[in-house]
Coordinates of C-alpha atoms and ligand atoms in Angstrom, one line a residue:
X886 CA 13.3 -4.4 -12.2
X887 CA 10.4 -6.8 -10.7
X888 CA 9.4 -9.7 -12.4
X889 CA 6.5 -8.2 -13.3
X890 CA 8.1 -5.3 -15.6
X891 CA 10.7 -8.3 -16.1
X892 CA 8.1 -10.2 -17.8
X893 CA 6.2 -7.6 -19.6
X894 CA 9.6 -6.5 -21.2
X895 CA 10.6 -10.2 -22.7
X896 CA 7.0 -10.8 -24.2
X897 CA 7.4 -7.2 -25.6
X898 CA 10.6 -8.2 -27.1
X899 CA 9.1 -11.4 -28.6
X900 CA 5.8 -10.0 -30.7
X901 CA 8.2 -6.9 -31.5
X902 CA 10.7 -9.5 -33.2
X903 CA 7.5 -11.4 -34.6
X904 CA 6.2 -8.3 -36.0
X905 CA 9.8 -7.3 -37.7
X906 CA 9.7 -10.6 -39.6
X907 CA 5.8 -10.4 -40.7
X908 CA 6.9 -6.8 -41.9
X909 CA 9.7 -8.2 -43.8
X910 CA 8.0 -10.9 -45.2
X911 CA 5.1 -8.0 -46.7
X912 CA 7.3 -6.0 -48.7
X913 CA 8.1 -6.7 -52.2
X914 CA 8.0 -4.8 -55.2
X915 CA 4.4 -3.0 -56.2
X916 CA 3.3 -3.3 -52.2
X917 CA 1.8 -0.1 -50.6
X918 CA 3.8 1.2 -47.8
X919 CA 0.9 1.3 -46.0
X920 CA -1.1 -2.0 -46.4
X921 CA 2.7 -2.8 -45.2
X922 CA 2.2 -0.4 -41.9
X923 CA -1.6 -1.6 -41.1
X924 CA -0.8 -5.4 -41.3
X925 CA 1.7 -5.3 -39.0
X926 CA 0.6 -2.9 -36.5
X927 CA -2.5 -5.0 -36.8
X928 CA -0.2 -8.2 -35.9
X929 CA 1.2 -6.5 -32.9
X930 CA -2.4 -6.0 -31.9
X931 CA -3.8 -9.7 -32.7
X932 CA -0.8 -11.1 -30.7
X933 CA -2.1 -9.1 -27.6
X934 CA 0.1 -5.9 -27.8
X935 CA 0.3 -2.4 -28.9
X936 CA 2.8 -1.2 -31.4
X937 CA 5.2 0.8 -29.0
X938 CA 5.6 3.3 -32.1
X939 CA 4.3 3.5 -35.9
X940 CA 5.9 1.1 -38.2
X941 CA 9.0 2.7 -39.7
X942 CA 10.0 2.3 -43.6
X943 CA 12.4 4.5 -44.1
X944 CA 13.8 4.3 -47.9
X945 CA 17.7 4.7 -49.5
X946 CA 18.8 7.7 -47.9
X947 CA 16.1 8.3 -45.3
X948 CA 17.6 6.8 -42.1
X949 CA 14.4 6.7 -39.5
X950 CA 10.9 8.1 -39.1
X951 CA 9.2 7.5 -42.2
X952 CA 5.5 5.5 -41.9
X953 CA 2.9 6.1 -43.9
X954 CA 0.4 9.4 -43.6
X955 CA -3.6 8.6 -44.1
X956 CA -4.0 7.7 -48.2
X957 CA -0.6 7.8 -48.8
X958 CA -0.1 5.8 -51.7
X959 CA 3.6 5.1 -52.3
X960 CA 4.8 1.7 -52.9
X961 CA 8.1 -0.1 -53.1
X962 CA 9.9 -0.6 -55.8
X963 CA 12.6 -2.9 -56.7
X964 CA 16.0 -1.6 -55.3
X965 CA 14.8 0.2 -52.6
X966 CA 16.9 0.1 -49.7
X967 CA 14.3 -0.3 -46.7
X968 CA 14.8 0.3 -43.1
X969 CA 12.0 -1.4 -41.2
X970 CA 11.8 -0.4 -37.4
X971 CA 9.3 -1.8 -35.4
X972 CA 8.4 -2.6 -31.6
X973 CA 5.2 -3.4 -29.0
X974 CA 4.3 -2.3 -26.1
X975 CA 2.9 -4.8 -22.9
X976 CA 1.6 -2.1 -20.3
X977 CA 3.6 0.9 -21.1
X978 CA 6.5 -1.2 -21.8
X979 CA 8.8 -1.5 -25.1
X980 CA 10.9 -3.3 -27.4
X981 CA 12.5 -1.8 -30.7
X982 CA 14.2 -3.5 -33.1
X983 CA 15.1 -2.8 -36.5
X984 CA 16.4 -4.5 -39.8
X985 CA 17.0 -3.9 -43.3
X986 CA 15.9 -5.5 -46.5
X987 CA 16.2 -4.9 -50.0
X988 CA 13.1 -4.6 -52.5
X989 CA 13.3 -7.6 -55.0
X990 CA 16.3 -8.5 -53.6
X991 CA 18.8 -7.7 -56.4
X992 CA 21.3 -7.7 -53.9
X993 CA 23.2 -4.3 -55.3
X994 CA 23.4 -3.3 -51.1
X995 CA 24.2 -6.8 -49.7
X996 CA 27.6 -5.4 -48.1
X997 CA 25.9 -2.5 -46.8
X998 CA 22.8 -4.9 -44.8
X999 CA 25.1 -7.0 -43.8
X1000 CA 27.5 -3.9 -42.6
X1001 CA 25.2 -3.0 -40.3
X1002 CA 23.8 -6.4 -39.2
X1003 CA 27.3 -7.5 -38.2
X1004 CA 27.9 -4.5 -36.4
X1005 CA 24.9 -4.9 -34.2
X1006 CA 26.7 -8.7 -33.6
X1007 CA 30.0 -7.5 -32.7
X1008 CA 28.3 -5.0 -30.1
X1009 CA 26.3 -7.7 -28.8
X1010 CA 30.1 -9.3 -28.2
X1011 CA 31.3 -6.6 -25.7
X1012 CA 27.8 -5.3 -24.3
X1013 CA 28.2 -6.4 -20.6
X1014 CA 27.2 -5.1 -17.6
X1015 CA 30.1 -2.1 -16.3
X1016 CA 31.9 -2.3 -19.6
X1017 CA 32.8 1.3 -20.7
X1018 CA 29.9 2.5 -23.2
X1019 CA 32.1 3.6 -25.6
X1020 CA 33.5 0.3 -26.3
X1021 CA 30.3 -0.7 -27.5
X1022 CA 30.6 2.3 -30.0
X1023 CA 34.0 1.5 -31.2
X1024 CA 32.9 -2.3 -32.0
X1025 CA 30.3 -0.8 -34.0
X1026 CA 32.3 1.5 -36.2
X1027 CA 35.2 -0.9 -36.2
X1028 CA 32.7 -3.4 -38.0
X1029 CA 31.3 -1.1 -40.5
X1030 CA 34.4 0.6 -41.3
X1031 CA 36.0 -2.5 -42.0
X1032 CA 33.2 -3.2 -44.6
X1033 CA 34.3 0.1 -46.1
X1034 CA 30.9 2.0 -44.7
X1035 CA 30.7 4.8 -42.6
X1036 CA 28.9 4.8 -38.8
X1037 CA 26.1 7.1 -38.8
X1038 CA 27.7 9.3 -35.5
X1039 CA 24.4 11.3 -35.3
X1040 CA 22.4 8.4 -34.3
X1041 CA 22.6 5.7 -31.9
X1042 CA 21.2 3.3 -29.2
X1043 CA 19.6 4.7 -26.2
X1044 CA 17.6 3.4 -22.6
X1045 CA 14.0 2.0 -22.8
X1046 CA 11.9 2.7 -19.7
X1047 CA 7.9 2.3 -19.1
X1048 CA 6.6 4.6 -21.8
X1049 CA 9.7 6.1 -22.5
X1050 CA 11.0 5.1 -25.7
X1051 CA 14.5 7.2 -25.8
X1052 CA 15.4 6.9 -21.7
X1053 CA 18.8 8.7 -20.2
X1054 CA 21.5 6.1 -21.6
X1055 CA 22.9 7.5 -25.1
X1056 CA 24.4 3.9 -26.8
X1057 CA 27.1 5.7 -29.8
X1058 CA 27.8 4.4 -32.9
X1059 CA 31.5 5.2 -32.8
X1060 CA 33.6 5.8 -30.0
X1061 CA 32.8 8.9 -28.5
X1062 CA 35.1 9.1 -25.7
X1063 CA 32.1 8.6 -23.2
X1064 CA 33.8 6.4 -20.3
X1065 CA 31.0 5.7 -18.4
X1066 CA 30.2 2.3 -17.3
X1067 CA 26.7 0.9 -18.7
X1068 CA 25.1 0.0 -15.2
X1069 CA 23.2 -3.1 -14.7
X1070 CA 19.2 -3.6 -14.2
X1071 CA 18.4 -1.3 -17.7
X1072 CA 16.9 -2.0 -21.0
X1073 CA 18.6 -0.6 -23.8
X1074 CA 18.6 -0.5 -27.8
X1075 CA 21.4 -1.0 -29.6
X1076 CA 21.2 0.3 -33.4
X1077 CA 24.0 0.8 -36.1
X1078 CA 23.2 2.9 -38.8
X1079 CA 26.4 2.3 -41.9
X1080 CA 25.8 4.6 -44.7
X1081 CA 27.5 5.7 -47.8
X1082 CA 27.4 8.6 -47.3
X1083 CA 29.0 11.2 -44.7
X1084 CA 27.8 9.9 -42.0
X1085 CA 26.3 12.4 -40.7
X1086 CA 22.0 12.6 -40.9
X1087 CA 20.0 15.5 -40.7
X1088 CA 16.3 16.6 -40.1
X1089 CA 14.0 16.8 -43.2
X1090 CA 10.6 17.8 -43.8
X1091 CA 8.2 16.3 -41.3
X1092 CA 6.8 13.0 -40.9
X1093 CA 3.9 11.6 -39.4
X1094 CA 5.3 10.1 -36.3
X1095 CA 4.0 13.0 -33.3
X1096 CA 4.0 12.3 -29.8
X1097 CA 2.9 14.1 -27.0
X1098 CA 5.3 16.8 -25.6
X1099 CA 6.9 16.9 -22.4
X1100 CA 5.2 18.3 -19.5
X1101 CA 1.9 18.8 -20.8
X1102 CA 0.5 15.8 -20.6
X1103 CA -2.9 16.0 -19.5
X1104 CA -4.8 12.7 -18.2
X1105 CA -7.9 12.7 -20.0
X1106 CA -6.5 14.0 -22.9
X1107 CA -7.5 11.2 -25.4
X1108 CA -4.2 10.8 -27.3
X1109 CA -2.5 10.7 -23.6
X1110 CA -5.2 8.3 -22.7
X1111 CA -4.3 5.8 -25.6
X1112 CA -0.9 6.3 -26.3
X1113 CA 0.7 8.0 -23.0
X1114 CA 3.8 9.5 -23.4
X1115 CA 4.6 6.6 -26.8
X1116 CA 5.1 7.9 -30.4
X1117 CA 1.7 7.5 -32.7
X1118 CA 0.6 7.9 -35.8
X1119 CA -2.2 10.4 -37.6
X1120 CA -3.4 7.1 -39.0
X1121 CA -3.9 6.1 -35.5
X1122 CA -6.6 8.7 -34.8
X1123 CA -9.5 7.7 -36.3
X1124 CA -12.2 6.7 -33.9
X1125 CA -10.4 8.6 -31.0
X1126 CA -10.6 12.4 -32.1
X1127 CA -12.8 13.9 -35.4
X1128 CA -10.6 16.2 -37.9
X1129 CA -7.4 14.2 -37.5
X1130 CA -5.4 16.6 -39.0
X1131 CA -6.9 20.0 -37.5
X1132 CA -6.9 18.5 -34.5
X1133 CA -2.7 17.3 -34.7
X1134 CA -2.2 21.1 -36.4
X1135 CA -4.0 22.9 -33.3
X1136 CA -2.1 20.6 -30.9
X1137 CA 1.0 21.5 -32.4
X1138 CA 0.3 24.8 -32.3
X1139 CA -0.5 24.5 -28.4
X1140 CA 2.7 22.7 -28.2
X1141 CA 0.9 19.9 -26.4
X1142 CA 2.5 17.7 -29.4
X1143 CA 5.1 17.4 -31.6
X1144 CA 5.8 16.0 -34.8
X1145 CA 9.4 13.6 -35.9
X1146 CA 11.1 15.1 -38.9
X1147 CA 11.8 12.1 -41.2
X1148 CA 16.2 11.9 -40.9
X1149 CA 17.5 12.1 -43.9
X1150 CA 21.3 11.4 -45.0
X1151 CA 23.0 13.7 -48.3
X1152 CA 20.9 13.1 -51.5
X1153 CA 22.3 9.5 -53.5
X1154 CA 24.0 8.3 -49.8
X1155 CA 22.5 4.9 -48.8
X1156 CA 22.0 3.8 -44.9
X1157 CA 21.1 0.6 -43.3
X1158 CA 20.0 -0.6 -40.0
X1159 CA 20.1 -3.1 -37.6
X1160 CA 18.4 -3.0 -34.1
X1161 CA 17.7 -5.0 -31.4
X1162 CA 17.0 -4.5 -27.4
X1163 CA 18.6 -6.2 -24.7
X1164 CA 18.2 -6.6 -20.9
X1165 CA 21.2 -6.5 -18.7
X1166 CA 20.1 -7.7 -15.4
X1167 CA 22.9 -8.4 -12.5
X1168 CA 25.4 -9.9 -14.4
X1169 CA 23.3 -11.3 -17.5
X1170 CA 22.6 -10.0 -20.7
X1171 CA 19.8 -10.9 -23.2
X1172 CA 18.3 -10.2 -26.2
X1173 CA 15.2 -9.7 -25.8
X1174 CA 14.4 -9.5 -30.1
X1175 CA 16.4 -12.4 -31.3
Ligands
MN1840 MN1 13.9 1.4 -33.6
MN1841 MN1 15.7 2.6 -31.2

């Protein structure tokens, strides 16, 4: 990495993590999910940015990929367990982080938060450069297990690169046997999921996070021209193409985009999350969202 891209990453990482606490600080009982969604995307924009993905508010059981369709009206309520997930992007380039809150704050999922939250910490105590990257899993699930949670195994960290959101490195929740050494000069996210449940999520019904597939990018394409090869949202479309909808539905169709299923956890399971993304360059590491 340059100092340019050097640069670009850290002030990424710092209106990403300012952006995760306005979102935070919006939600509260009667709020629209999406008056949530448009503040802080517009934040992200006002502090010189662009959201590297839609907001995410993923509720109780829903682990990632909800944000808000055009007019959707839901709002949260008191008790809702709410994932928020959240980054910017500085010239292609993007930070992700990720925490959860509670609606009203009746503090019936305190153990679970905090599950999560401290197993992001313990991983942030063995993340080095050349350690094994499976040891960063079994910190994880060591924490949350110990809180009596289970790791969410289907999910996990992964590489950032320019424009490329989910790059080759796969970061485990759990220790998956994968020896390999995490190699220096990267970016990467590091997100523990603790649920309730199994453990195990699944794809529901879709959501309204697309993003352009693959190798049919086209320049001059006007979502590729806006967005590249970074998630977006329908409610990002206005003013760039007429007929949102028709036009995602015909793109889809063309496979030119596709669309994130919201992941979902059994009915009545809970799930929180904790995310943040760290450099490791030569022999440093930092966070880049704390
Ligand atoms: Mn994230
Ligand atoms: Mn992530």
């Amino acid at each position: 990495m340059n100092q340019d891209e050097i640069t670009r990453f850290e002030e990424a990482g710092r209106i990403g993590k300012k952006a995760l606490e306005n979102a935070l600080s919006l939600i509260e009982p009667g709020a629209t999910l999406a008056s949530v969604a448009e503040q802080t995307e517009k934040f992200i924009r006002d502090s010189g940015a662009i959201p590297a993905f839609p907001l995410n508010l993923s509720v109780d059981n829903e682990a990632a990929h909800y944000t808000p369709f055009p007019g959707d009206r839901k709002t949260f309520r008191t008790g809702d367990l709410v994932k928020v997930d959240i980054g910017a992007q500085i010239n292609g380039y993007p930070s992700d982080n990720a925490a959860t809150i509670e609606v009203g704050h009746t503090g019936r999922y305190s153990a679970l938060i905090d599950a999560s939250r401290e197993a992001l910490n313990a991983a942030l105590k063995v993340v080095r450069p050349m350690v094994p990257i499976n040891e960063i899993g079994k910190a994880i699930a060591g924490k949350i297990i110990e809180f009596g949670f289970k790791p969410v195994r289907n999910l996990g960290g992964h590489g950032i690169g320019r424009f490329d959101l989910h790059s080759a490195v796969f970061i485990p929740n759990y220790d998956d046997g994968n020896g390999k050494l995490l190699k220096p000069d990267i970016v990467i996210a590091i997100e523990p999921f603790a649920s309730t449940g199994t453990g195990m999520i699944h794809n529901g019904p879709p959501g309204n996070i697309y993003i352009l597939s693959g190798t049919r990018n086209v320049p001059g394409e006007p979502i590729f021209d806006h967005f590249g090869t970074l998630p977006f949202a329908e409610r990002w479309l206005g003013g760039i193409v007429n007929q949102t909808g028709d036009y995602l539905k015909k793109m889809m169709k063309e496979r030119k985009v596709s669309v994130f299923p919201v992941l979902k956890e059994h009915r009545g399971s809970m799930i929180s999350q904790a995310e943040h993304t760290i450099m490791i360059l030569g022999d440093r590491v930092k966070v880049l969202t704390q």
